[in-house]
PDB file of C-alpha atoms in Angstrom:
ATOM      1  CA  UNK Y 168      33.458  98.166  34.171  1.00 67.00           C
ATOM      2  CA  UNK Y 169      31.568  96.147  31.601  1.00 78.00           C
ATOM      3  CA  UNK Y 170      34.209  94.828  28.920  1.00 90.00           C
ATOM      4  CA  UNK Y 171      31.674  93.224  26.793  1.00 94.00           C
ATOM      5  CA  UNK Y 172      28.683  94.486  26.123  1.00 95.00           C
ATOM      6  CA  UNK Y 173      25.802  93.534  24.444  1.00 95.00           C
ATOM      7  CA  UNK Y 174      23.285  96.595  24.427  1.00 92.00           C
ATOM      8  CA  UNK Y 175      19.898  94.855  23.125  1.00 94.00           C
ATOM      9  CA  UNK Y 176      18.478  92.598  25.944  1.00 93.00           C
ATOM     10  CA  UNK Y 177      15.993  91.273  23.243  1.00 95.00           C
ATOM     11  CA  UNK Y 178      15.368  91.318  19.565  1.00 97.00           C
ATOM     12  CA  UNK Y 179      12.074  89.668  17.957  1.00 97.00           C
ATOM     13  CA  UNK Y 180      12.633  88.944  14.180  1.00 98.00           C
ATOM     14  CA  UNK Y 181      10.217  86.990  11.384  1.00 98.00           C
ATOM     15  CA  UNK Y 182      10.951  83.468  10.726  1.00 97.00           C
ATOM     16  CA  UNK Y 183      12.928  83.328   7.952  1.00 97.00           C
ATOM     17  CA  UNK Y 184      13.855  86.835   8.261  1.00 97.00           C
ATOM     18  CA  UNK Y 185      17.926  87.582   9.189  1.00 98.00           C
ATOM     19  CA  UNK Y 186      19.000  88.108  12.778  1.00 98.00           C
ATOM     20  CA  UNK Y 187      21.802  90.584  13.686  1.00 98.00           C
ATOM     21  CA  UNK Y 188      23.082  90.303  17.293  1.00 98.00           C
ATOM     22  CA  UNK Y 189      25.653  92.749  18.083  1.00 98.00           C
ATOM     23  CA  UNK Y 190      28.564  93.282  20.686  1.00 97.00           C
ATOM     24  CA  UNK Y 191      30.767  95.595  21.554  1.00 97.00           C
ATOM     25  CA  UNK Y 192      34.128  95.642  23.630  1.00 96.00           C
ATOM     26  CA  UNK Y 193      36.371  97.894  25.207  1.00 94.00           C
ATOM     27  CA  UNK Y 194      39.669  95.590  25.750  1.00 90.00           C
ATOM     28  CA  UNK Y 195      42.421  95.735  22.380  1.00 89.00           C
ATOM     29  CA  UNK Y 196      44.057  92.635  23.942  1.00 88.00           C
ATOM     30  CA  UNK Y 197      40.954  90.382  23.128  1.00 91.00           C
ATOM     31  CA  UNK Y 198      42.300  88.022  20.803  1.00 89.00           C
ATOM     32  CA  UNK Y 199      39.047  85.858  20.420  1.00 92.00           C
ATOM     33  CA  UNK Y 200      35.309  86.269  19.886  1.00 95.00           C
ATOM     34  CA  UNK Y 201      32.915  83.780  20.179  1.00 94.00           C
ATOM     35  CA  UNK Y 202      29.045  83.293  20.090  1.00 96.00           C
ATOM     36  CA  UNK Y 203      27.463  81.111  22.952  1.00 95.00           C
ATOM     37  CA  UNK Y 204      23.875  80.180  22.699  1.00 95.00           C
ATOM     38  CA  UNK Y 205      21.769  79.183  25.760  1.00 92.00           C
ATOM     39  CA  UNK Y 206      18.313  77.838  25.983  1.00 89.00           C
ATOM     40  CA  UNK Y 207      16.480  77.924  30.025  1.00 83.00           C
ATOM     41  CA  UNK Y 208      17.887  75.501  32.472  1.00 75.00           C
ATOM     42  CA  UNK Y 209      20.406  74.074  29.911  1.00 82.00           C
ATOM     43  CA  UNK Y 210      24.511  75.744  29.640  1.00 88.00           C
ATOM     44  CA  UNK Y 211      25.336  77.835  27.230  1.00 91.00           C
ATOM     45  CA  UNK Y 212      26.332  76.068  23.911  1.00 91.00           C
ATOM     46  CA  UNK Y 213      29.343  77.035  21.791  1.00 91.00           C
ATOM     47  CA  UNK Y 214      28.070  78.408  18.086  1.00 94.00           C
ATOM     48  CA  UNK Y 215      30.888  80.117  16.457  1.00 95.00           C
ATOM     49  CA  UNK Y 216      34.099  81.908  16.923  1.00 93.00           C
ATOM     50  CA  UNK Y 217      36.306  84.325  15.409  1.00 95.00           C
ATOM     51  CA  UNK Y 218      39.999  85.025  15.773  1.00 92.00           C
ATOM     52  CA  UNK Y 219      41.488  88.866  15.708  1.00 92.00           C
ATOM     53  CA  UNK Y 220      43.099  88.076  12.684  1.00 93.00           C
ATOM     54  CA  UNK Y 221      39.798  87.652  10.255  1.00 95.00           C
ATOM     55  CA  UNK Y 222      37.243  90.017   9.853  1.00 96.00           C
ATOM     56  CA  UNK Y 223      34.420  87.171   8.956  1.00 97.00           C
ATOM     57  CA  UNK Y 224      33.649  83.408   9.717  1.00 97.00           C
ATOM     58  CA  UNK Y 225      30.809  81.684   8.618  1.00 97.00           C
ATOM     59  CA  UNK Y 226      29.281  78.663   9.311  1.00 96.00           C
ATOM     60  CA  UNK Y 227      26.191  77.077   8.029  1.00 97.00           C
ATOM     61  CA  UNK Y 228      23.543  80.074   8.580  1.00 97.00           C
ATOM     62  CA  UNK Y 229      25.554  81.562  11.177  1.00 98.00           C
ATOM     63  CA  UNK Y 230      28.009  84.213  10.134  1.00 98.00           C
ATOM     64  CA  UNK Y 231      29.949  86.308  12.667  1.00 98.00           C
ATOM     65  CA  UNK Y 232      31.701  89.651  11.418  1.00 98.00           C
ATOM     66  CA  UNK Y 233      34.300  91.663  13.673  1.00 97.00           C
ATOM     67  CA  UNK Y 234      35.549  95.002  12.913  1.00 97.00           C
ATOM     68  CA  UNK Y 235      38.520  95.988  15.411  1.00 95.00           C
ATOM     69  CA  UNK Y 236      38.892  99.464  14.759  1.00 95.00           C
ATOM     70  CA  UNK Y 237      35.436  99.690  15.988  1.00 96.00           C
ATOM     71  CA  UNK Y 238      35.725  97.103  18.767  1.00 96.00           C
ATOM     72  CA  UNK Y 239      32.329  95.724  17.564  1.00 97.00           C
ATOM     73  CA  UNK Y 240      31.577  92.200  16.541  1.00 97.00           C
ATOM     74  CA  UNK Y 241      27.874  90.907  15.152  1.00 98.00           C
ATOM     75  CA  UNK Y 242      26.559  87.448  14.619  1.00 98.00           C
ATOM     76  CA  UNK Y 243      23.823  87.330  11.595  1.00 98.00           C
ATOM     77  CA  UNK Y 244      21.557  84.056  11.318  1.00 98.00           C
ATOM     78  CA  UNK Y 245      19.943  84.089   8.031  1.00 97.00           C
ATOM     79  CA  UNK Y 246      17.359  82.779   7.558  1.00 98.00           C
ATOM     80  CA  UNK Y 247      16.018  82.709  11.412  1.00 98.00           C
ATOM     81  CA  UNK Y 248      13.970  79.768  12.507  1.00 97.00           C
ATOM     82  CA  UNK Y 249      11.951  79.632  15.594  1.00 96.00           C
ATOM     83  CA  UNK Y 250      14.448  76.589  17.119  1.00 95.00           C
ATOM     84  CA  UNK Y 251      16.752  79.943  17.351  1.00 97.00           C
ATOM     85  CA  UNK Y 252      14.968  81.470  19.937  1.00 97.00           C
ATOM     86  CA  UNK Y 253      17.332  81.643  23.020  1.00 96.00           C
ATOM     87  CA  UNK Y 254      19.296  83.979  24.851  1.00 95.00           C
ATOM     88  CA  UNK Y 255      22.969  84.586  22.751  1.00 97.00           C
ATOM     89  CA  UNK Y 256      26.181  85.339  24.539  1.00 96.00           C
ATOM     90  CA  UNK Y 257      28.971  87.306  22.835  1.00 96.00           C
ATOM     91  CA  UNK Y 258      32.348  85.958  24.351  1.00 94.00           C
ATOM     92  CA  UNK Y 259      35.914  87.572  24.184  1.00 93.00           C
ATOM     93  CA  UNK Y 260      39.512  85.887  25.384  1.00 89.00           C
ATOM     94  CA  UNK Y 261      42.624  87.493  25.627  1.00 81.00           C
ATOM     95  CA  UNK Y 262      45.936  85.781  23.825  1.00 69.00           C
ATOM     96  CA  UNK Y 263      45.931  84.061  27.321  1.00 65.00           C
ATOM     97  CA  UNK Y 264      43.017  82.326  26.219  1.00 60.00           C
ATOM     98  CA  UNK Y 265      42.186  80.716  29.763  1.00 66.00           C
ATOM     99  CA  UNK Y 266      39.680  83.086  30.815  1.00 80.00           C
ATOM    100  CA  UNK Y 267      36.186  84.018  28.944  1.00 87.00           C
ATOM    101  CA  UNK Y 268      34.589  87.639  29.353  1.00 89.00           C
ATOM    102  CA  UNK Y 269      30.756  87.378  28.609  1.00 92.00           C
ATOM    103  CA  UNK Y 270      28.844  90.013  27.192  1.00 94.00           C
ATOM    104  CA  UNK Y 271      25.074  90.697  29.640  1.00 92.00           C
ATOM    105  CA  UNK Y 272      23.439  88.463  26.666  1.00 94.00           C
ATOM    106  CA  UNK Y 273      20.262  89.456  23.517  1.00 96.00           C
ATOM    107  CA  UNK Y 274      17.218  87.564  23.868  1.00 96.00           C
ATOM    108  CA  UNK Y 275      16.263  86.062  20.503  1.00 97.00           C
ATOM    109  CA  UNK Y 276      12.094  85.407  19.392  1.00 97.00           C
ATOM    110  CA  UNK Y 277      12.354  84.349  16.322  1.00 97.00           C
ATOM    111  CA  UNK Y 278       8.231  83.896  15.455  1.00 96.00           C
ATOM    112  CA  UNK Y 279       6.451  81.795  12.805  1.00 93.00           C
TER     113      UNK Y 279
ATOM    114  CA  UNK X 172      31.898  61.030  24.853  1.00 60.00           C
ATOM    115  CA  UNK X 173      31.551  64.619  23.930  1.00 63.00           C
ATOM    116  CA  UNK X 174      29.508  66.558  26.862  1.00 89.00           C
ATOM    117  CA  UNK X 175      30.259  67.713  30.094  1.00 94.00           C
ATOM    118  CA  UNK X 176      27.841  65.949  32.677  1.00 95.00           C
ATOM    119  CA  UNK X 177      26.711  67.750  35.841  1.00 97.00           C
ATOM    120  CA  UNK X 178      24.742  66.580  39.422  1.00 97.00           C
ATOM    121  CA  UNK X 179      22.717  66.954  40.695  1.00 96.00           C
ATOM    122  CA  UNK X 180      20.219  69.215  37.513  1.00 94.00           C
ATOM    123  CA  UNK X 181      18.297  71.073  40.773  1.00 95.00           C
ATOM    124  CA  UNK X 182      19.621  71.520  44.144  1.00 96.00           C
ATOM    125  CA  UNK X 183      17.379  72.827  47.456  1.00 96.00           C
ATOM    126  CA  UNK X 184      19.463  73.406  51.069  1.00 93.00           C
ATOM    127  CA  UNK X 185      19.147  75.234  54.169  1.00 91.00           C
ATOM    128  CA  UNK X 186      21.825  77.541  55.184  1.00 90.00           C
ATOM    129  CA  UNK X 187      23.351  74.939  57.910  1.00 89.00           C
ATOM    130  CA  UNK X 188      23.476  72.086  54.853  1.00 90.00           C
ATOM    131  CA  UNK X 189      26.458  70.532  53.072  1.00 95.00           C
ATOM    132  CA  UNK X 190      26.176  70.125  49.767  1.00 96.00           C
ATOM    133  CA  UNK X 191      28.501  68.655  46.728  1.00 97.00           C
ATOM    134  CA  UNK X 192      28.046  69.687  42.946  1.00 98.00           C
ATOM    135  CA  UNK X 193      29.690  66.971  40.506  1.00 98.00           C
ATOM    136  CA  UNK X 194      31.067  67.732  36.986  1.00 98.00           C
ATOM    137  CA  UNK X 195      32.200  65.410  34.803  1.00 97.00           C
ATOM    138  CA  UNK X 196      33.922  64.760  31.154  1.00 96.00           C
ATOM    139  CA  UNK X 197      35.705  62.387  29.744  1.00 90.00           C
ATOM    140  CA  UNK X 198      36.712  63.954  26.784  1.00 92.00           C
ATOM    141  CA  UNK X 199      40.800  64.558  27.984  1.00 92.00           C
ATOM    142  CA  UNK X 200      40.503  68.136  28.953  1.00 93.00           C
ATOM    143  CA  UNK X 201      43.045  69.367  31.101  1.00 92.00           C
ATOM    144  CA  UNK X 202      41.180  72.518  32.062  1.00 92.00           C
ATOM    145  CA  UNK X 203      37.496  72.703  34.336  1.00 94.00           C
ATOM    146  CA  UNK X 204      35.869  75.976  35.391  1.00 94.00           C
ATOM    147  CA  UNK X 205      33.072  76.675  37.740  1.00 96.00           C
ATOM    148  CA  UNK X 206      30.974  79.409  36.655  1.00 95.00           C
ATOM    149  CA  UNK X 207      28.100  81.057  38.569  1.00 95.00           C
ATOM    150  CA  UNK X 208      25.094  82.337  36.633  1.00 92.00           C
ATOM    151  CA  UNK X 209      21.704  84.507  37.940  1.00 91.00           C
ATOM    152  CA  UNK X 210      18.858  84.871  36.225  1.00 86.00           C
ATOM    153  CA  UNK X 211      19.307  87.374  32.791  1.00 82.00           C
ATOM    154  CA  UNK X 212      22.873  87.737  33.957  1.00 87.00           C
ATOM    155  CA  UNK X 213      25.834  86.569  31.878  1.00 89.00           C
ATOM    156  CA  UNK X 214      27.783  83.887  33.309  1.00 91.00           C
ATOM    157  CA  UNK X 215      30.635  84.532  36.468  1.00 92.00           C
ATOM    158  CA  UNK X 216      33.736  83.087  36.614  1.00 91.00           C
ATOM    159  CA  UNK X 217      34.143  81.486  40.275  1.00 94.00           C
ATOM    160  CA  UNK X 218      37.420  79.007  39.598  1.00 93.00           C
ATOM    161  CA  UNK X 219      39.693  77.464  36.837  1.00 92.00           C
ATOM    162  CA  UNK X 220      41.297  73.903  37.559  1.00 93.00           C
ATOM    163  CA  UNK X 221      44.120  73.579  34.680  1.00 90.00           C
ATOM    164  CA  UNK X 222      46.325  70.150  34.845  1.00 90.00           C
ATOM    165  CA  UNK X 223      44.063  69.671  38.213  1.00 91.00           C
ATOM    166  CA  UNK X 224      45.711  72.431  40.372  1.00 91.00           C
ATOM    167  CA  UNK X 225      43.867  76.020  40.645  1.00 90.00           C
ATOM    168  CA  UNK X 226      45.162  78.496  38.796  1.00 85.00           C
ATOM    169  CA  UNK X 227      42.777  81.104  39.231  1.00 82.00           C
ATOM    170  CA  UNK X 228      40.196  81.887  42.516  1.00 82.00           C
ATOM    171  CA  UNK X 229      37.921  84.826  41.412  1.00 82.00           C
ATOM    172  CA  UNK X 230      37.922  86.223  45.067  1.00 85.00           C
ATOM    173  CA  UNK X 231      35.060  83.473  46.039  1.00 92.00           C
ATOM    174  CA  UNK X 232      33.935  83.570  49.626  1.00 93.00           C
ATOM    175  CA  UNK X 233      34.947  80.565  51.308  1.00 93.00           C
ATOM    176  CA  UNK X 234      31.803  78.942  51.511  1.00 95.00           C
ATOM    177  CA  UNK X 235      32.486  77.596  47.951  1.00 96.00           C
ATOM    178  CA  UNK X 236      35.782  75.036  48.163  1.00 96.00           C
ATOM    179  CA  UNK X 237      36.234  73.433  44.644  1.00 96.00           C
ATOM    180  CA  UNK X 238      37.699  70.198  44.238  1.00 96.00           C
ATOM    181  CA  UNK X 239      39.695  68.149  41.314  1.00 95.00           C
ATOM    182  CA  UNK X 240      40.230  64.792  42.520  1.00 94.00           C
ATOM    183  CA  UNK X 241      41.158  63.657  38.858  1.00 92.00           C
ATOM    184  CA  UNK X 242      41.202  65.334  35.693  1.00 89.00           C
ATOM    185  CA  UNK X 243      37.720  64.057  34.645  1.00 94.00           C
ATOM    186  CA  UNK X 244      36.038  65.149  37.998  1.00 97.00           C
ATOM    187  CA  UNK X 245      35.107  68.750  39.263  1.00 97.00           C
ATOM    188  CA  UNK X 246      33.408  68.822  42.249  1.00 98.00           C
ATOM    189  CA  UNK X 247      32.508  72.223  43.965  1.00 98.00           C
ATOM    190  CA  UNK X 248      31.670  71.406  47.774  1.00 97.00           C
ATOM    191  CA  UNK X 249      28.587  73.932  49.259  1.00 96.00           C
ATOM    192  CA  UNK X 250      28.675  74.507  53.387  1.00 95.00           C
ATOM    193  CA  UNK X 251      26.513  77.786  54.679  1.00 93.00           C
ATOM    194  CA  UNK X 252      25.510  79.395  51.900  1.00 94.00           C
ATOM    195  CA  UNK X 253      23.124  82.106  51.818  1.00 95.00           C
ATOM    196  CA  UNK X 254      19.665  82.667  49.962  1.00 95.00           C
ATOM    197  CA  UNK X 255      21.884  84.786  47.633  1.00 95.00           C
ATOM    198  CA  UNK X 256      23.767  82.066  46.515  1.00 96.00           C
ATOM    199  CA  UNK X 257      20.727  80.699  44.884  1.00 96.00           C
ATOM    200  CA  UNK X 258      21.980  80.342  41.194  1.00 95.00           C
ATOM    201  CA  UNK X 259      22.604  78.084  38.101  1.00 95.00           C
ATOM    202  CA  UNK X 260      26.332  76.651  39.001  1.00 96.00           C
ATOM    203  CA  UNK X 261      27.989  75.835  35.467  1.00 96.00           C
ATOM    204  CA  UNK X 262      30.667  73.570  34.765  1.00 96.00           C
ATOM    205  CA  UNK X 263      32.854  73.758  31.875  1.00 94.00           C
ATOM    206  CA  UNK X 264      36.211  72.256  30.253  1.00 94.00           C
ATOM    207  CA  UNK X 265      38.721  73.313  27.393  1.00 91.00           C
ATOM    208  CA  UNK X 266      41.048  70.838  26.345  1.00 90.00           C
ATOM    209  CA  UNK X 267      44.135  72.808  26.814  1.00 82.00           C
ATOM    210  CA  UNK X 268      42.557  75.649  29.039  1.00 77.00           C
ATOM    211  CA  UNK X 269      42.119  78.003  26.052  1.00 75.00           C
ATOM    212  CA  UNK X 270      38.928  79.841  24.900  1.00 78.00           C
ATOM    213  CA  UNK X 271      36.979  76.820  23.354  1.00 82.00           C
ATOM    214  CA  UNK X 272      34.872  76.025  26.478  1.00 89.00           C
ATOM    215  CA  UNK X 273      32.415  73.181  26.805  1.00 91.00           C
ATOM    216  CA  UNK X 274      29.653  74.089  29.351  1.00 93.00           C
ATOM    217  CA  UNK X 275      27.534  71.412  31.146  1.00 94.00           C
ATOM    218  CA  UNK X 276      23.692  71.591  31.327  1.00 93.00           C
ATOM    219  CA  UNK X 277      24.132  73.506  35.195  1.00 94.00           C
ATOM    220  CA  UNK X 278      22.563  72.475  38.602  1.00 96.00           C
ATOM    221  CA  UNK X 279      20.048  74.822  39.899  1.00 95.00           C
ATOM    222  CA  UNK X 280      20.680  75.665  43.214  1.00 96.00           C
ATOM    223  CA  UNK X 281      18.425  77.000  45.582  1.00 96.00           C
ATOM    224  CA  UNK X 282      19.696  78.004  49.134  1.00 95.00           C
ATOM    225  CA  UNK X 283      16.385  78.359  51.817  1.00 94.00           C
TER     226      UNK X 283
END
């Protein structure tokens, strides 16, 4: 049973354009969101978090936006470049904190 | 020093080989993780090291045997794997074992 879930495998957007990844969950006791972005043959890199207790964080041109009641969280990049083109992981951790669930992943193209 | 290192970045063996993966960061986290990831596949959790003793074993067949000789190494020891093993083997560490995780670039490991 998936817990996180990240329904679009891929999304192609214009340069300059904004991105909106989504993710959904299924587990209330997820205290913590986060965004991972992963280029090939490199780890997945940390990009932005959110605690249960907000309902936005931004950062730079990354903004990501959780609504509880609806167990959905998004990440918008605006304005997309084409260095943003990767594969993006939604994340989720319980209050326990030492284990992360990964959502399957959305393949960003972000073209010129 | 702010990045997890990892060794060998590609890995070939035969299913009679030993093998050793190395992690490494010296940024005073007391928590590593192994995590196992396939192609368009999110990443697996295989083991957490917090304060150097495993706390958690995700049910990994016992051809994987982690190791934490100190609390800047992770090594994850490889004997008689199978073609399906063939994977990118991430590393990661959290300073106090929470949901901030720091991944490492990944070995690619491919089991003939």
């Amino acid at each position: 049973d998936q817990q996180v879930k990240q329904n679009s495998p891929s999304l192609s957007v214009q340069e300059g354009r904004i991105s909106i990844l989504n993710c959904d969950y299924t587990n209330s006791m997820f205290d913590y969101f986060l965004w991972y972005k992963k280029y090939p043959a490199e780890g997945p890199t940390f990009l932005i978090s959110i605690s249960s207790i907000k309902d936005k964080n931004e950062d730079g041109r990354f903004t990501v936006f959780l609504n509880k009641s609806a167990k959905h969280l998004s990440l918008h990049i605006v304005p997309s470049q084409p260095g943003d083109s990767a594969v993006y992981f939604c994340a989720a951790a319980g209050n326990a904190g030492n284990m992360l669930t990964f959502g399957g992943g959305t393949r960003l193209m972000v073209k010129p | 020093d702010t990045e997890v290192t990892q060794t060998p970045k590609h890995l070939v063996m035969g299913m009679t080989n030993k093998k050793s993966l190395k992690c490494e960061q010296h940024m005073g986290h007391r928590a590593m993780y192994w995590y196992k990831q396939k192609a368009k596949k999110p990443p697996e959790l295989m083991f957490v090291y917090s304060y150097e003793k495993l706390s958690i074993n995700e049910s990994v067949p016992s051809r994987f045997s982690p190791e934490c000789p100190n609390s800047s190494l992770l090594n994850l020891h490889l004997h008689a794997l199978q073609p399906e093993d063939s994977a990118l083997y991430l590393c990661a560490s959290s300073p106090w074992g929470g949901w901030d995780q720091y991944f490492g670039p990944g070995t690619r490991l491919l089991v003939l």
